[in-house]
XYZ file of N, CA and C in Angstrom:
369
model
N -123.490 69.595 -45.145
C -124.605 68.684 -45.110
C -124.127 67.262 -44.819
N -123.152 66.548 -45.012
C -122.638 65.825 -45.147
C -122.221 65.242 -43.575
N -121.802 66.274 -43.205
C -121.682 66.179 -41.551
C -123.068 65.616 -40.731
N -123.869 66.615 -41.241
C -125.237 66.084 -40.696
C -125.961 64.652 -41.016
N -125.280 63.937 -42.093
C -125.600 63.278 -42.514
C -125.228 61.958 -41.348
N -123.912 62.500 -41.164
C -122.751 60.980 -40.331
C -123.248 61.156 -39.350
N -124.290 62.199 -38.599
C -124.449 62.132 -37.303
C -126.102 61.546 -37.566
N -126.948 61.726 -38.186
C -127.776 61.027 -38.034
C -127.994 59.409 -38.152
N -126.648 58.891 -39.239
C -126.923 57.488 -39.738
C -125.634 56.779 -38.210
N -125.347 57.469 -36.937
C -124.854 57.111 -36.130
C -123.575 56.857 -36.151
N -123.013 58.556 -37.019
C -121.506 58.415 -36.777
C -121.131 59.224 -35.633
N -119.602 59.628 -35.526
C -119.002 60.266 -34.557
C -119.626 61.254 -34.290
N -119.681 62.206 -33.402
C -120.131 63.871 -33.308
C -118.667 64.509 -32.792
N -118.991 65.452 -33.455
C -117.591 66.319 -33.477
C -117.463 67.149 -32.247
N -116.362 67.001 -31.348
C -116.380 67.248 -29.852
C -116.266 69.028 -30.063
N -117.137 69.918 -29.597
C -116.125 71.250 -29.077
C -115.699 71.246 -27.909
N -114.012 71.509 -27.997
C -113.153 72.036 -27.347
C -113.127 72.735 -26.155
N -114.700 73.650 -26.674
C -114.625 74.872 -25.882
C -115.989 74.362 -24.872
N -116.271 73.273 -25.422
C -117.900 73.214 -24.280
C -117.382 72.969 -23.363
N -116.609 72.611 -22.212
C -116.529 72.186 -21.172
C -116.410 73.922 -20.486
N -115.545 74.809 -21.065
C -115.288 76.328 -20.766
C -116.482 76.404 -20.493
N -117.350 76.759 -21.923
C -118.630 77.378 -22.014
C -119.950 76.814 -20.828
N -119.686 75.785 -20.586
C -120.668 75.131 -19.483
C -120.174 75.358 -18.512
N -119.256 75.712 -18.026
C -118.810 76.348 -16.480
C -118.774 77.545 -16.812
N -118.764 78.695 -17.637
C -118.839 80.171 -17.810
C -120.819 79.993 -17.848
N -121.178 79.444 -18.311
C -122.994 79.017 -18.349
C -123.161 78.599 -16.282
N -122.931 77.954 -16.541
C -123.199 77.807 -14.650
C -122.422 78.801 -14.068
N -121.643 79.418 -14.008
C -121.251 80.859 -13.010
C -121.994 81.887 -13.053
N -122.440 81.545 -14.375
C -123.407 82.817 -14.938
C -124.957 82.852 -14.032
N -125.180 81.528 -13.817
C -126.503 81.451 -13.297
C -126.441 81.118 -11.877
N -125.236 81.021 -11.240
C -125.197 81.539 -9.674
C -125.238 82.760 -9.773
N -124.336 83.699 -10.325
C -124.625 85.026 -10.275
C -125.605 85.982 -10.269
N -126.605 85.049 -11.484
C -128.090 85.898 -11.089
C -128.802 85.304 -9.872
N -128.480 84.242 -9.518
C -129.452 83.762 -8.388
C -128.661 84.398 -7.104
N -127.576 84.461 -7.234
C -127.340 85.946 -5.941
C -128.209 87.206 -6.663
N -127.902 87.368 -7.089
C -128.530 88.904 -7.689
C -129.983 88.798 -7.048
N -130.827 88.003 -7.252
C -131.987 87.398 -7.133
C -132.172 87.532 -5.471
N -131.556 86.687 -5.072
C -131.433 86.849 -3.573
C -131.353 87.855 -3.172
N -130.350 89.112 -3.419
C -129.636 90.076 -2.489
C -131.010 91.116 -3.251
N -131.639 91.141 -4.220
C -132.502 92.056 -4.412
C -133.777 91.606 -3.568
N -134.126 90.641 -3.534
C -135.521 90.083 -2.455
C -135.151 90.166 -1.025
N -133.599 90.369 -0.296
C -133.843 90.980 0.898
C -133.374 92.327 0.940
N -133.031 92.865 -0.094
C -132.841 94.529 0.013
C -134.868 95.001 0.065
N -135.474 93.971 -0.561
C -137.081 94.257 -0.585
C -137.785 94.194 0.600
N -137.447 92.635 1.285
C -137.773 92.570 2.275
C -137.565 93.491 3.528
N -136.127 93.917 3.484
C -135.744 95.020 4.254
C -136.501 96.055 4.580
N -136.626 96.912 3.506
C -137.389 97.793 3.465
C -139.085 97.626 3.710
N -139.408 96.281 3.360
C -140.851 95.876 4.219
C -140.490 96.279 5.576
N -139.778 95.139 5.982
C -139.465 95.485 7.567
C -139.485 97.008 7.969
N -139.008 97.651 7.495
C -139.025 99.089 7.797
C -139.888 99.689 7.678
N -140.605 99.233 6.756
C -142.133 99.858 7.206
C -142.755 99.427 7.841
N -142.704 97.830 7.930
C -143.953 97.289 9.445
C -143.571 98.426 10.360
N -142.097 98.389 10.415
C -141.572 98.821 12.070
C -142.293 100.305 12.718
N -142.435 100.862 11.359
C -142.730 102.274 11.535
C -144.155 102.567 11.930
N -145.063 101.156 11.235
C -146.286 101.117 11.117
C -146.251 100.606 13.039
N -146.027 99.799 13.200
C -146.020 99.114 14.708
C -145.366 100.405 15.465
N -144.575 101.161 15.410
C -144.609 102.279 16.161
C -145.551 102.994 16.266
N -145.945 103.590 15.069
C -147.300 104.435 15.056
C -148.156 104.176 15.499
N -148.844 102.668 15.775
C -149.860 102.359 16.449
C -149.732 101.663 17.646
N -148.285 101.169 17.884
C -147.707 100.997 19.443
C -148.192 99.649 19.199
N -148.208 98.684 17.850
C -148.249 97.138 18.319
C -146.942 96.474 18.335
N -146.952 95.124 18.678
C -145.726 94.509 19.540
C -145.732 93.260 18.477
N -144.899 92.755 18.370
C -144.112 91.932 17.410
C -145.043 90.575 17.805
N -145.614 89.026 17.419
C -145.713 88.335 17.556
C -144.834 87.559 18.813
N -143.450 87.870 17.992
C -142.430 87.042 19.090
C -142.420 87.696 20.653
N -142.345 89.265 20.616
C -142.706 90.142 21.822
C -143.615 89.664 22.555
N -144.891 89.539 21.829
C -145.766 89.270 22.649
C -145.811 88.127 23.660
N -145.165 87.157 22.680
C -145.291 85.954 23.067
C -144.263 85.526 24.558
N -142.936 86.550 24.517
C -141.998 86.545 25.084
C -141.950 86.867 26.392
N -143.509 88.199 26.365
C -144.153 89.402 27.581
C -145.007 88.245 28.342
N -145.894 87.509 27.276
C -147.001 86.448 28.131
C -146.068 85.375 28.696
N -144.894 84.781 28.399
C -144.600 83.495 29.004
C -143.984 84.500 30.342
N -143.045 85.303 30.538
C -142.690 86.355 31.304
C -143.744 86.247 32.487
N -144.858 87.035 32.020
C -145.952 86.996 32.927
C -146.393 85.746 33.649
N -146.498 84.721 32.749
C -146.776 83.642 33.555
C -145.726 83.243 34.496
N -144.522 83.515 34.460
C -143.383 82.997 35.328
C -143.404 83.669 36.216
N -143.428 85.154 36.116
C -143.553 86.298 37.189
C -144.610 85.968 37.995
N -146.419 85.376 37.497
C -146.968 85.460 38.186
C -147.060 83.940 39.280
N -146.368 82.992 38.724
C -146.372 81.113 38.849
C -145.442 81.579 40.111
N -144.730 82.554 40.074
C -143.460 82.427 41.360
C -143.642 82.302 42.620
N -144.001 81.745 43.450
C -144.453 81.670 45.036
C -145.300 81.329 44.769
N -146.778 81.061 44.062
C -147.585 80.954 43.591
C -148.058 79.772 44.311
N -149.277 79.930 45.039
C -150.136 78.180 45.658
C -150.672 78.104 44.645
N -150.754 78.229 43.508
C -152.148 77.471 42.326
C -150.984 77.387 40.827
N -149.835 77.532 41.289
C -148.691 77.605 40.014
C -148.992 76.171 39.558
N -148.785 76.246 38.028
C -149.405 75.054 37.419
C -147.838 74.018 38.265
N -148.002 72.604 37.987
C -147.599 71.640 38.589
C -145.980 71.148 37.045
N -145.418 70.810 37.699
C -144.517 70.449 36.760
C -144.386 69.302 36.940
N -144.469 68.670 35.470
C -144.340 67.221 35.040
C -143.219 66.112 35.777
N -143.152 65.345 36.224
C -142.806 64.523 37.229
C -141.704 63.515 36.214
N -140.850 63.655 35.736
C -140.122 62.238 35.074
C -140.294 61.239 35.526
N -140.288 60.235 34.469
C -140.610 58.736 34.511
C -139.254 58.047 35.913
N -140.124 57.320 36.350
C -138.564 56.408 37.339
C -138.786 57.091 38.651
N -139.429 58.835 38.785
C -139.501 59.267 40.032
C -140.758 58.713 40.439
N -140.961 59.045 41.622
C -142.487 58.657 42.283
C -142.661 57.618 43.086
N -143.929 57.334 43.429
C -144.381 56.255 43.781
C -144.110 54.779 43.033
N -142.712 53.864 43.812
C -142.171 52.662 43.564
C -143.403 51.739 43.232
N -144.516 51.778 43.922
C -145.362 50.648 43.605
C -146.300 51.050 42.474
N -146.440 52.669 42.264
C -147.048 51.869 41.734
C -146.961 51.468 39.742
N -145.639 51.546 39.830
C -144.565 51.135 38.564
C -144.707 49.570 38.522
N -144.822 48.908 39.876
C -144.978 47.895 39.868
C -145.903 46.844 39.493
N -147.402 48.163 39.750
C -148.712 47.381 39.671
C -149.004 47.514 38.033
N -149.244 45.892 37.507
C -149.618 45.842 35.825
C -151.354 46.209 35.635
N -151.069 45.985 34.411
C -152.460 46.679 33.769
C -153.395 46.042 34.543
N -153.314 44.555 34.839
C -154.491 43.916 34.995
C -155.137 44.272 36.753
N -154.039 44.304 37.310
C -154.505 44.913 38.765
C -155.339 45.891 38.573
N -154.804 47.288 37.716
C -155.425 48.693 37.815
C -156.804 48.094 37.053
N -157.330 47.103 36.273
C -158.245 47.122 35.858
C -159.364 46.169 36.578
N -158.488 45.501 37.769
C -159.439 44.795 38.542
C -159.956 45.925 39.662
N -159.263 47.212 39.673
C -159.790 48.115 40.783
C -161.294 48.352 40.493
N -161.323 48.889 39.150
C -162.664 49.294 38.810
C -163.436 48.725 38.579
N -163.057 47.279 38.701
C -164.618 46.693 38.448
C -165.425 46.003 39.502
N -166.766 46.067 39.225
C -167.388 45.676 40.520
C -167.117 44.442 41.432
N -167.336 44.536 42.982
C -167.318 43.600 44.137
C -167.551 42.234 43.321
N -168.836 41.672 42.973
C -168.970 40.230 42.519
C -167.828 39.937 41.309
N -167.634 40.901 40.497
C -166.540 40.656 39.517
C -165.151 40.004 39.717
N -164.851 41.382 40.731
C -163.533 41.218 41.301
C -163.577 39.595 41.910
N -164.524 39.508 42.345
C -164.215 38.050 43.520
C -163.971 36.789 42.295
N -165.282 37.257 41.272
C -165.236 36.178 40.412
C -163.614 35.357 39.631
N -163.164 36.982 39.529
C -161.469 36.486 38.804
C -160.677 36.605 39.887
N -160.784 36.851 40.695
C -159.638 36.141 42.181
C -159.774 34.815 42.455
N -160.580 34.223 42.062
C -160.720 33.050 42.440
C -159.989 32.066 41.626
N -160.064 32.640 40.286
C -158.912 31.642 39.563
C -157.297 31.797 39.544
């Protein structure tokens, strides 16, 4: 009792020896189940998989990624020689030199009407 006493009125606490062991035998312990943990949720998953697979055989459906893999396929197969193949994006810097050149305010004097336009050319 006495012990308990020196540690509440803010004496020493008596070191064990062995806690530093025991807290690294305590943390090995709890990687170990969290492999355990792991290697049992994909031995689970596994066997899901093995049944989608069987299930997607039986009814002859095709994987998400398949599908997705068959349609871009198709579109390339069909885009090839193709007069209506969609257009591919043009990088910045290629093209038409001028009209990189022309600022906002030009492109916005195009659209606006004859008396307008004249009005701000004039200044």
């Amino acid at each position: 009792a006495t012990k308990d006493m020196g540690k509440m009125l803010g004496g020493e606490e008596e070191k064990d020896p062995d806690a530093e062991r025991k807290e690294e035998e305590r943390q090995e312990a709890l990687r170990q189940q969290e492999e355990e943990r792991k290697a049992k949720y994909a031995k689970m998953e596994a066997e899901r998989e093995s049944i989608r697979q069987g299930i997607r055989d039986k009814y002859g459906i095709k994987k998400k990624e398949e599908k997705e893999a068959e349609a871009q396929a198709a579109m390339e197969q069909a885009s090839e020689g193709s007069l209506t193949r969609p257009k591919k994006a043009i990088p910045a810097g290629c093209g038409n030199e001028e009209e990189e050149e022309e600022s906002i305010v030009d492109t916005v004097m195009k659209f606006l009407p004859g008396p307008l336009q004249d009005m701000f050319n004039k200044k």
